Each structure stands twice: as structure tokens, then as C-alpha cells.
Amino acid sequence: MKYIILSILLISSTGCKTSLVKKYHGENLCKIISELNENDQKHRGNELIVDPFFSILDSIRDSEGISNNMYGGFSKEKQLAYGRKARAIANKLPQINEQLIDSLMTLQENLDNKNTEILIDIIKKIGYPKMDSLPCKESPDLIFLHSQPQYFEEIKLLITKEYKKGSLNDFKYGMWLRHLGGRKENNLKKVIEEDEIIFNEIKK
């Protein structure tokens, strides 16, 4: 009887591992990562919560044929004059609705929590996805940057283990440690601006 029970448990365990391999394997894993990234930006890129000042300033400069280099060479007073012009136009547009921002942030936080839990599960089961050995066009590198404090301890243990295994490079490990160490911004507009640096670095 003991041997029968042991055999059943062994078969069951093997079946679970096979099912995990299928769930987090190749193109299926790429699809999951793509969905994580899509949800990560679901409400962060909402134009209703982004101050239009910079896009208006860019439009004014484009209409006058002013390149970045040319603008950078302007005096501080001249740059401020363009800034005042752009701000005056922006102020005439409908104002950003703070209640809408709060609602969108709540929705985004729920998505961030779900994303975090899925990525944690992936790492526990197969380790951190090695993009050079997968057919994926995207990586999940941004997900932990938006994780909530209740996950910090678990994430830190996981990424430290992965770093020691060589699955993470210095930049990624340091980037997440910075976030886990207290980098937290509740203003969604500022989060977007701050993350631009990270986006650009990861895309290189």
C-alpha cells in the first residue's frame, strides 16, 4: 500500500512539473510577459492624467523649426519665455481631474499587485526568465519597479538568489534594490517622468 501511495505522489509531482514547464515555456511565457508589460502601462500612459505642458512646448518648437540643440543654446530668459507661452496654453485646457487620477491609480495598483504575484510565481518555478534564451520581444524587467511594499521582502530574497545564480546583471539587481530600499512615488505623473530614465536604459 505504501508503494502505491508513493507511486501516486511521484506521478502527481511529475505531472505538476510538466504542467509548469508548459505554462512557463517558450512562446507561452513570452505571451505572459507581454501581458504583464501591457498591464504595467495600462493606466500609466493615460493621456488624461499627463500634464500637456511638454507636448505643447515641443509643438511650439517644432512649428518654429527649433531643434533640441538650438533650444539648448538659447538663453535662460528665452527658454523661460517659451515655457511661459506653453504653460499659458496648457492652463486653458481642461484641468486634470484629481479624482480621476486617484481612481486610475487604484486600478493600476491592483494590476501591479497581480503582475508582481505572477512574476514571483514564475521566478519561484523556473527562475528569472533569461531573455537571451527565449523568443520574446519583451522582458519583465519593469514589473518589480511598480511592486507595492507588502511584496518587498519576498522580492528581495528572490532577486538576491537569482543574482547570486547569475540570472541577473548588476544593473537590474541594483535597479530593483533601489526601489525596494524606499524609492516610492505616489504621484502617477512623477512616476511616469522618473521611469523614463529606466525605460531608456533598459531599451539600450
PDB file of C-alpha atoms in Angstrom:
ATOM      1  CA  MET A   1       0.000   0.000   0.000  1.00  0.00           C
ATOM      2  CA  LYS A   2       2.874   2.360   0.883  1.00  0.00           C
ATOM      3  CA  TYR A   3       4.427   1.758  -2.532  1.00  0.00           C
ATOM      4  CA  ILE A   4       1.143   2.515  -4.284  1.00  0.00           C
ATOM      5  CA  ILE A   5       0.720   5.808  -2.412  1.00  0.00           C
ATOM      6  CA  LEU A   6       4.359   6.711  -3.099  1.00  0.00           C
ATOM      7  CA  SER A   7       3.928   5.954  -6.803  1.00  0.00           C
ATOM      8  CA  ILE A   8       0.772   8.106  -6.982  1.00  0.00           C
ATOM      9  CA  LEU A   9       2.570  11.010  -5.279  1.00  0.00           C
ATOM     10  CA  LEU A  10       5.543  10.646  -7.632  1.00  0.00           C
ATOM     11  CA  ILE A  11       3.337  10.621 -10.718  1.00  0.00           C
ATOM     12  CA  SER A  12       1.367  13.590  -9.404  1.00  0.00           C
ATOM     13  CA  SER A  13       4.563  15.544  -8.705  1.00  0.00           C
ATOM     14  CA  THR A  14       5.938  14.760 -12.170  1.00  0.00           C
ATOM     15  CA  GLY A  15       2.645  15.843 -13.743  1.00  0.00           C
ATOM     16  CA  CYS A  16       2.761  19.171 -11.890  1.00  0.00           C
ATOM     17  CA  LYS A  17       6.323  19.846 -13.059  1.00  0.00           C
ATOM     18  CA  THR A  18       5.371  19.022 -16.663  1.00  0.00           C
ATOM     19  CA  SER A  19       2.395  21.346 -16.459  1.00  0.00           C
ATOM     20  CA  LEU A  20       4.629  24.163 -15.102  1.00  0.00           C
ATOM     21  CA  VAL A  21       7.110  23.651 -17.923  1.00  0.00           C
ATOM     22  CA  LYS A  22       4.286  24.048 -20.418  1.00  0.00           C
ATOM     23  CA  LYS A  23       2.863  27.084 -18.610  1.00  0.00           C
ATOM     24  CA  TYR A  24       6.158  28.946 -18.384  1.00  0.00           C
ATOM     25  CA  HIS A  25       7.847  27.754 -21.554  1.00  0.00           C
ATOM     26  CA  GLY A  26       8.865  29.449 -24.785  1.00  0.00           C
ATOM     27  CA  GLU A  27       6.168  31.340 -26.624  1.00  0.00           C
ATOM     28  CA  ASN A  28       3.652  30.806 -23.830  1.00  0.00           C
ATOM     29  CA  LEU A  29       5.992  32.506 -21.363  1.00  0.00           C
ATOM     30  CA  CYS A  30       6.556  35.311 -23.893  1.00  0.00           C
ATOM     31  CA  LYS A  31       2.799  35.820 -24.089  1.00  0.00           C
ATOM     32  CA  ILE A  32       2.569  36.062 -20.294  1.00  0.00           C
ATOM     33  CA  ILE A  33       5.439  38.587 -20.197  1.00  0.00           C
ATOM     34  CA  SER A  34       3.772  40.644 -22.921  1.00  0.00           C
ATOM     35  CA  GLU A  35       0.552  40.731 -20.889  1.00  0.00           C
ATOM     36  CA  LEU A  36       2.494  41.779 -17.780  1.00  0.00           C
ATOM     37  CA  ASN A  37       4.014  44.721 -19.664  1.00  0.00           C
ATOM     38  CA  GLU A  38       0.682  45.697 -21.178  1.00  0.00           C
ATOM     39  CA  ASN A  39      -0.941  45.748 -17.731  1.00  0.00           C
ATOM     40  CA  ASP A  40       2.050  47.599 -16.293  1.00  0.00           C
ATOM     41  CA  GLN A  41       1.337  50.531 -18.617  1.00  0.00           C
ATOM     42  CA  LYS A  42      -2.454  50.169 -18.695  1.00  0.00           C
ATOM     43  CA  HIS A  43      -3.195  53.430 -16.870  1.00  0.00           C
ATOM     44  CA  ARG A  44       0.251  54.978 -16.546  1.00  0.00           C
ATOM     45  CA  GLY A  45       0.111  56.094 -20.162  1.00  0.00           C
ATOM     46  CA  ASN A  46      -3.379  57.572 -19.896  1.00  0.00           C
ATOM     47  CA  GLU A  47      -3.257  60.998 -21.550  1.00  0.00           C
ATOM     48  CA  LEU A  48      -5.970  62.261 -19.188  1.00  0.00           C
ATOM     49  CA  ILE A  49      -3.511  62.339 -16.291  1.00  0.00           C
ATOM     50  CA  VAL A  50      -0.413  63.677 -18.040  1.00  0.00           C
ATOM     51  CA  ASP A  51       0.364  67.387 -17.896  1.00  0.00           C
ATOM     52  CA  PRO A  52       0.254  68.560 -21.571  1.00  0.00           C
ATOM     53  CA  PHE A  53       2.905  71.261 -20.959  1.00  0.00           C
ATOM     54  CA  PHE A  54       5.848  69.413 -22.514  1.00  0.00           C
ATOM     55  CA  SER A  55       3.962  68.205 -25.585  1.00  0.00           C
ATOM     56  CA  ILE A  56       2.711  71.786 -26.141  1.00  0.00           C
ATOM     57  CA  LEU A  57       6.240  73.146 -25.755  1.00  0.00           C
ATOM     58  CA  ASP A  58       7.512  70.577 -28.268  1.00  0.00           C
ATOM     59  CA  SER A  59       4.745  71.545 -30.707  1.00  0.00           C
ATOM     60  CA  ILE A  60       5.660  75.241 -30.469  1.00  0.00           C
ATOM     61  CA  ARG A  61       9.324  74.448 -31.070  1.00  0.00           C
ATOM     62  CA  ASP A  62       8.505  72.140 -33.993  1.00  0.00           C
ATOM     63  CA  SER A  63       6.289  74.776 -35.598  1.00  0.00           C
ATOM     64  CA  GLU A  64       9.209  77.229 -35.481  1.00  0.00           C
ATOM     65  CA  GLY A  65      11.777  74.680 -36.658  1.00  0.00           C
ATOM     66  CA  ILE A  66      13.715  74.754 -33.380  1.00  0.00           C
ATOM     67  CA  SER A  67      15.767  71.602 -32.749  1.00  0.00           C
ATOM     68  CA  ASN A  68      16.820  70.339 -29.319  1.00  0.00           C
ATOM     69  CA  ASN A  69      20.348  71.602 -29.894  1.00  0.00           C
ATOM     70  CA  MET A  70      19.112  75.031 -30.918  1.00  0.00           C
ATOM     71  CA  TYR A  71      16.791  75.253 -27.921  1.00  0.00           C
ATOM     72  CA  GLY A  72      19.576  74.169 -25.588  1.00  0.00           C
ATOM     73  CA  GLY A  73      21.667  77.055 -26.862  1.00  0.00           C
ATOM     74  CA  PHE A  74      19.012  79.675 -26.043  1.00  0.00           C
ATOM     75  CA  SER A  75      19.494  81.929 -23.040  1.00  0.00           C
ATOM     76  CA  LYS A  76      17.644  81.044 -19.853  1.00  0.00           C
ATOM     77  CA  GLU A  77      15.346  84.044 -20.361  1.00  0.00           C
ATOM     78  CA  LYS A  78      14.432  82.917 -23.894  1.00  0.00           C
ATOM     79  CA  GLN A  79      13.735  79.343 -22.740  1.00  0.00           C
ATOM     80  CA  LEU A  80      11.542  80.691 -19.930  1.00  0.00           C
ATOM     81  CA  ALA A  81       9.630  82.788 -22.451  1.00  0.00           C
ATOM     82  CA  TYR A  82       8.817  79.656 -24.470  1.00  0.00           C
ATOM     83  CA  GLY A  83       7.908  77.879 -21.238  1.00  0.00           C
ATOM     84  CA  ARG A  84       5.505  80.647 -20.227  1.00  0.00           C
ATOM     85  CA  LYS A  85       3.879  80.507 -23.652  1.00  0.00           C
ATOM     86  CA  ALA A  86       3.398  76.738 -23.410  1.00  0.00           C
ATOM     87  CA  ARG A  87       2.109  76.975 -19.818  1.00  0.00           C
ATOM     88  CA  ALA A  88      -0.424  79.654 -20.793  1.00  0.00           C
ATOM     89  CA  ILE A  89      -1.825  77.361 -23.488  1.00  0.00           C
ATOM     90  CA  ALA A  90      -1.817  74.335 -21.151  1.00  0.00           C
ATOM     91  CA  ASN A  91      -3.701  76.288 -18.477  1.00  0.00           C
ATOM     92  CA  LYS A  92      -6.529  76.990 -20.915  1.00  0.00           C
ATOM     93  CA  LEU A  93      -7.116  73.288 -21.446  1.00  0.00           C
ATOM     94  CA  PRO A  94      -9.434  71.279 -19.162  1.00  0.00           C
ATOM     95  CA  GLN A  95      -7.672  70.753 -15.834  1.00  0.00           C
ATOM     96  CA  ILE A  96      -6.511  67.345 -14.689  1.00  0.00           C
ATOM     97  CA  ASN A  97      -9.195  65.688 -12.583  1.00  0.00           C
ATOM     98  CA  GLU A  98      -7.642  64.640  -9.259  1.00  0.00           C
ATOM     99  CA  GLN A  99     -10.459  62.171  -8.544  1.00  0.00           C
ATOM    100  CA  LEU A 100      -9.841  60.559 -11.915  1.00  0.00           C
ATOM    101  CA  ILE A 101      -6.132  60.258 -11.104  1.00  0.00           C
ATOM    102  CA  ASP A 102      -6.936  58.591  -7.768  1.00  0.00           C
ATOM    103  CA  SER A 103      -9.293  56.134  -9.466  1.00  0.00           C
ATOM    104  CA  LEU A 104      -6.776  55.273 -12.164  1.00  0.00           C
ATOM    105  CA  MET A 105      -4.021  54.842  -9.591  1.00  0.00           C
ATOM    106  CA  THR A 106      -6.188  52.403  -7.633  1.00  0.00           C
ATOM    107  CA  LEU A 107      -6.877  50.399 -10.788  1.00  0.00           C
ATOM    108  CA  GLN A 108      -3.202  50.444 -11.712  1.00  0.00           C
ATOM    109  CA  GLU A 109      -2.134  49.374  -8.233  1.00  0.00           C
ATOM    110  CA  ASN A 110      -4.422  46.348  -8.468  1.00  0.00           C
ATOM    111  CA  LEU A 111      -2.815  45.432 -11.788  1.00  0.00           C
ATOM    112  CA  ASP A 112       0.655  45.972 -10.309  1.00  0.00           C
ATOM    113  CA  ASN A 113      -0.160  43.567  -7.478  1.00  0.00           C
ATOM    114  CA  LYS A 114      -1.374  40.928  -9.907  1.00  0.00           C
ATOM    115  CA  ASN A 115       1.726  41.422 -12.093  1.00  0.00           C
ATOM    116  CA  THR A 116       4.023  41.116  -9.084  1.00  0.00           C
ATOM    117  CA  GLU A 117       2.403  37.881  -7.933  1.00  0.00           C
ATOM    118  CA  ILE A 118       2.663  36.349 -11.407  1.00  0.00           C
ATOM    119  CA  LEU A 119       6.346  37.281 -11.783  1.00  0.00           C
ATOM    120  CA  ILE A 120       7.105  35.986  -8.287  1.00  0.00           C
ATOM    121  CA  ASP A 121       5.439  32.693  -9.225  1.00  0.00           C
ATOM    122  CA  ILE A 122       7.473  32.481 -12.447  1.00  0.00           C
ATOM    123  CA  ILE A 123      10.752  33.057 -10.588  1.00  0.00           C
ATOM    124  CA  LYS A 124       9.884  30.501  -7.914  1.00  0.00           C
ATOM    125  CA  LYS A 125       9.050  27.889 -10.545  1.00  0.00           C
ATOM    126  CA  ILE A 126      11.689  28.417 -13.258  1.00  0.00           C
ATOM    127  CA  GLY A 127      13.953  31.244 -12.079  1.00  0.00           C
ATOM    128  CA  TYR A 128      14.134  34.730 -13.587  1.00  0.00           C
ATOM    129  CA  PRO A 129      13.420  34.491 -17.350  1.00  0.00           C
ATOM    130  CA  LYS A 130      16.676  34.555 -19.341  1.00  0.00           C
ATOM    131  CA  MET A 131      15.727  36.644 -22.349  1.00  0.00           C
ATOM    132  CA  ASP A 132      18.709  35.575 -24.458  1.00  0.00           C
ATOM    133  CA  SER A 133      17.381  32.015 -24.479  1.00  0.00           C
ATOM    134  CA  LEU A 134      13.731  32.916 -25.152  1.00  0.00           C
ATOM    135  CA  PRO A 135      11.937  34.005 -28.365  1.00  0.00           C
ATOM    136  CA  CYS A 136      10.430  37.016 -26.537  1.00  0.00           C
ATOM    137  CA  LYS A 137      10.475  40.602 -27.823  1.00  0.00           C
ATOM    138  CA  GLU A 138       9.873  41.987 -24.326  1.00  0.00           C
ATOM    139  CA  SER A 139      11.315  41.410 -20.865  1.00  0.00           C
ATOM    140  CA  PRO A 140       9.578  41.659 -17.461  1.00  0.00           C
ATOM    141  CA  ASP A 141      12.310  43.975 -16.104  1.00  0.00           C
ATOM    142  CA  LEU A 142       9.932  46.842 -15.279  1.00  0.00           C
ATOM    143  CA  ILE A 143       7.384  44.870 -13.261  1.00  0.00           C
ATOM    144  CA  PHE A 144       9.116  44.918  -9.867  1.00  0.00           C
ATOM    145  CA  LEU A 145       9.684  48.694 -10.181  1.00  0.00           C
ATOM    146  CA  HIS A 146       5.967  49.142  -9.536  1.00  0.00           C
ATOM    147  CA  SER A 147       5.532  46.493  -6.834  1.00  0.00           C
ATOM    148  CA  GLN A 148       3.929  47.517  -3.541  1.00  0.00           C
ATOM    149  CA  PRO A 149       5.732  47.386  -0.143  1.00  0.00           C
ATOM    150  CA  GLN A 150       3.919  44.248   1.009  1.00  0.00           C
ATOM    151  CA  TYR A 151       5.951  42.291  -1.585  1.00  0.00           C
ATOM    152  CA  PHE A 152       9.350  43.878  -0.913  1.00  0.00           C
ATOM    153  CA  GLU A 153      10.751  41.270   1.478  1.00  0.00           C
ATOM    154  CA  GLU A 154       9.809  38.343  -0.744  1.00  0.00           C
ATOM    155  CA  ILE A 155      11.109  40.070  -3.885  1.00  0.00           C
ATOM    156  CA  LYS A 156      14.415  40.945  -2.236  1.00  0.00           C
ATOM    157  CA  LEU A 157      15.010  37.314  -1.247  1.00  0.00           C
ATOM    158  CA  LEU A 158      14.136  36.110  -4.751  1.00  0.00           C
ATOM    159  CA  ILE A 159      16.242  38.594  -6.710  1.00  0.00           C
ATOM    160  CA  THR A 160      19.218  38.153  -4.381  1.00  0.00           C
ATOM    161  CA  LYS A 161      19.064  34.416  -5.001  1.00  0.00           C
ATOM    162  CA  GLU A 162      18.786  34.981  -8.766  1.00  0.00           C
ATOM    163  CA  TYR A 163      21.645  37.498  -8.724  1.00  0.00           C
ATOM    164  CA  LYS A 164      23.912  35.009  -6.957  1.00  0.00           C
ATOM    165  CA  LYS A 165      22.936  32.402  -9.576  1.00  0.00           C
ATOM    166  CA  GLY A 166      23.985  34.823 -12.320  1.00  0.00           C
ATOM    167  CA  SER A 167      20.474  35.222 -13.745  1.00  0.00           C
ATOM    168  CA  LEU A 168      20.527  38.994 -13.117  1.00  0.00           C
ATOM    169  CA  ASN A 169      23.184  41.551 -14.031  1.00  0.00           C
ATOM    170  CA  ASP A 170      24.406  44.356 -11.765  1.00  0.00           C
ATOM    171  CA  PHE A 171      22.167  46.988 -13.356  1.00  0.00           C
ATOM    172  CA  LYS A 172      18.897  45.082 -12.938  1.00  0.00           C
ATOM    173  CA  TYR A 173      19.752  43.958  -9.420  1.00  0.00           C
ATOM    174  CA  GLY A 174      20.758  47.480  -8.375  1.00  0.00           C
ATOM    175  CA  MET A 175      17.685  48.998 -10.018  1.00  0.00           C
ATOM    176  CA  TRP A 176      15.325  46.785  -8.022  1.00  0.00           C
ATOM    177  CA  LEU A 177      17.246  47.170  -4.769  1.00  0.00           C
ATOM    178  CA  ARG A 178      16.856  50.933  -5.149  1.00  0.00           C
ATOM    179  CA  HIS A 179      13.100  50.539  -5.410  1.00  0.00           C
ATOM    180  CA  LEU A 180      12.931  48.035  -2.546  1.00  0.00           C
ATOM    181  CA  GLY A 181      15.049  50.366  -0.451  1.00  0.00           C
ATOM    182  CA  GLY A 182      12.452  53.077  -0.441  1.00  0.00           C
ATOM    183  CA  ARG A 183      12.090  54.635  -3.893  1.00  0.00           C
ATOM    184  CA  LYS A 184       8.343  55.151  -3.909  1.00  0.00           C
ATOM    185  CA  GLU A 185       6.337  57.858  -5.582  1.00  0.00           C
ATOM    186  CA  ASN A 186       2.564  58.075  -5.182  1.00  0.00           C
ATOM    187  CA  ASN A 187       2.105  60.832  -7.760  1.00  0.00           C
ATOM    188  CA  LEU A 188       1.464  58.974 -11.013  1.00  0.00           C
ATOM    189  CA  LYS A 189       2.655  61.898 -13.148  1.00  0.00           C
ATOM    190  CA  LYS A 190       6.013  61.948 -11.363  1.00  0.00           C
ATOM    191  CA  VAL A 191       6.283  58.173 -11.642  1.00  0.00           C
ATOM    192  CA  ILE A 192       5.970  58.463 -15.425  1.00  0.00           C
ATOM    193  CA  GLU A 193       8.690  61.123 -15.589  1.00  0.00           C
ATOM    194  CA  GLU A 194      11.059  59.209 -13.283  1.00  0.00           C
ATOM    195  CA  ASP A 195      10.578  55.926 -15.112  1.00  0.00           C
ATOM    196  CA  GLU A 196      11.576  57.476 -18.451  1.00  0.00           C
ATOM    197  CA  ILE A 197      15.220  57.137 -17.385  1.00  0.00           C
ATOM    198  CA  ILE A 198      14.734  53.457 -16.564  1.00  0.00           C
ATOM    199  CA  PHE A 199      12.814  52.774 -19.801  1.00  0.00           C
ATOM    200  CA  ASN A 200      15.563  54.328 -21.910  1.00  0.00           C
ATOM    201  CA  GLU A 201      18.304  52.426 -20.068  1.00  0.00           C
ATOM    202  CA  ILE A 202      16.569  49.063 -20.392  1.00  0.00           C
ATOM    203  CA  LYS A 203      15.856  49.561 -24.100  1.00  0.00           C
ATOM    204  CA  LYS A 204      19.578  50.030 -24.898  1.00  0.00           C
TER     205      LYS A 204
END
